[in-house]
């Protein structure tokens, strides 16, 4: 089974929907957004604000 088909079937399962919703909630948290921006800046070699 190709990897994209496996991912698609996982995301359409109840567990995949829970994981997707959890990711959305975490992404909307301002603290998590700052953490993600800091990590991306670190990976790009730019100083954080």
PDB file of C-alpha atoms in Angstrom:
ATOM      1  CA  UNK A   1       0.000   0.000   0.000  1.00  0.00           C
ATOM      2  CA  UNK A   2       1.527   3.358  -1.001  1.00  0.00           C
ATOM      3  CA  UNK A   3       2.431   5.681   1.854  1.00  0.00           C
ATOM      4  CA  UNK A   4      -0.008   8.433   0.807  1.00  0.00           C
ATOM      5  CA  UNK A   5      -2.892   5.956   0.788  1.00  0.00           C
ATOM      6  CA  UNK A   6      -1.926   4.773   4.274  1.00  0.00           C
ATOM      7  CA  UNK A   7      -1.778   8.359   5.538  1.00  0.00           C
ATOM      8  CA  UNK A   8      -5.141   9.141   3.964  1.00  0.00           C
ATOM      9  CA  UNK A   9      -6.769   6.091   5.530  1.00  0.00           C
ATOM     10  CA  UNK A  10      -5.265   6.927   8.934  1.00  0.00           C
ATOM     11  CA  UNK A  11      -6.506  10.525   8.796  1.00  0.00           C
ATOM     12  CA  UNK A  12     -10.014   9.366   7.948  1.00  0.00           C
ATOM     13  CA  UNK A  13     -10.064   6.948  10.907  1.00  0.00           C
ATOM     14  CA  UNK A  14     -11.384   8.027  14.331  1.00  0.00           C
ATOM     15  CA  UNK A  15      -7.854   8.008  15.763  1.00  0.00           C
ATOM     16  CA  UNK A  16      -6.579  10.133  12.865  1.00  0.00           C
ATOM     17  CA  UNK A  17      -9.378  12.648  13.376  1.00  0.00           C
ATOM     18  CA  UNK A  18      -8.471  12.886  17.085  1.00  0.00           C
ATOM     19  CA  UNK A  19      -4.795  13.469  16.249  1.00  0.00           C
ATOM     20  CA  UNK A  20      -5.739  16.112  13.665  1.00  0.00           C
ATOM     21  CA  UNK A  21      -7.982  17.943  16.139  1.00  0.00           C
ATOM     22  CA  UNK A  22      -5.316  17.795  18.834  1.00  0.00           C
ATOM     23  CA  UNK A  23      -2.804  19.307  16.393  1.00  0.00           C
ATOM     24  CA  UNK A  24      -5.220  22.098  15.526  1.00  0.00           C
ATOM     25  CA  UNK A  25      -5.762  22.915  19.203  1.00  0.00           C
ATOM     26  CA  UNK A  26      -2.029  22.944  19.870  1.00  0.00           C
ATOM     27  CA  UNK A  27      -1.371  25.122  16.819  1.00  0.00           C
ATOM     28  CA  UNK A  28      -3.897  27.711  17.987  1.00  0.00           C
ATOM     29  CA  UNK A  29      -2.162  28.081  21.387  1.00  0.00           C
ATOM     30  CA  UNK A  30      -0.087  31.325  21.385  1.00  0.00           C
ATOM     31  CA  UNK A  31       2.644  29.732  23.525  1.00  0.00           C
ATOM     32  CA  UNK A  32       3.009  26.856  21.065  1.00  0.00           C
ATOM     33  CA  UNK A  33       3.111  29.314  18.156  1.00  0.00           C
ATOM     34  CA  UNK A  34       6.031  31.153  19.794  1.00  0.00           C
ATOM     35  CA  UNK A  35       7.811  27.846  20.395  1.00  0.00           C
ATOM     36  CA  UNK A  36       7.361  26.853  16.756  1.00  0.00           C
ATOM     37  CA  UNK A  37       8.559  30.243  15.506  1.00  0.00           C
ATOM     38  CA  UNK A  38      11.618  30.027  17.753  1.00  0.00           C
ATOM     39  CA  UNK A  39      12.429  26.544  16.505  1.00  0.00           C
ATOM     40  CA  UNK A  40      12.078  27.581  12.862  1.00  0.00           C
ATOM     41  CA  UNK A  41      14.242  30.658  13.447  1.00  0.00           C
ATOM     42  CA  UNK A  42      16.858  28.484  15.132  1.00  0.00           C
ATOM     43  CA  UNK A  43      16.859  26.063  12.213  1.00  0.00           C
ATOM     44  CA  UNK A  44      17.165  28.931   9.748  1.00  0.00           C
ATOM     45  CA  UNK A  45      19.954  30.515  11.782  1.00  0.00           C
ATOM     46  CA  UNK A  46      18.060  33.732  12.527  1.00  0.00           C
ATOM     47  CA  UNK A  47      17.801  35.336  15.955  1.00  0.00           C
ATOM     48  CA  UNK A  48      14.409  35.306  17.649  1.00  0.00           C
ATOM     49  CA  UNK A  49      12.550  38.450  18.665  1.00  0.00           C
TER      50      UNK A  49
END
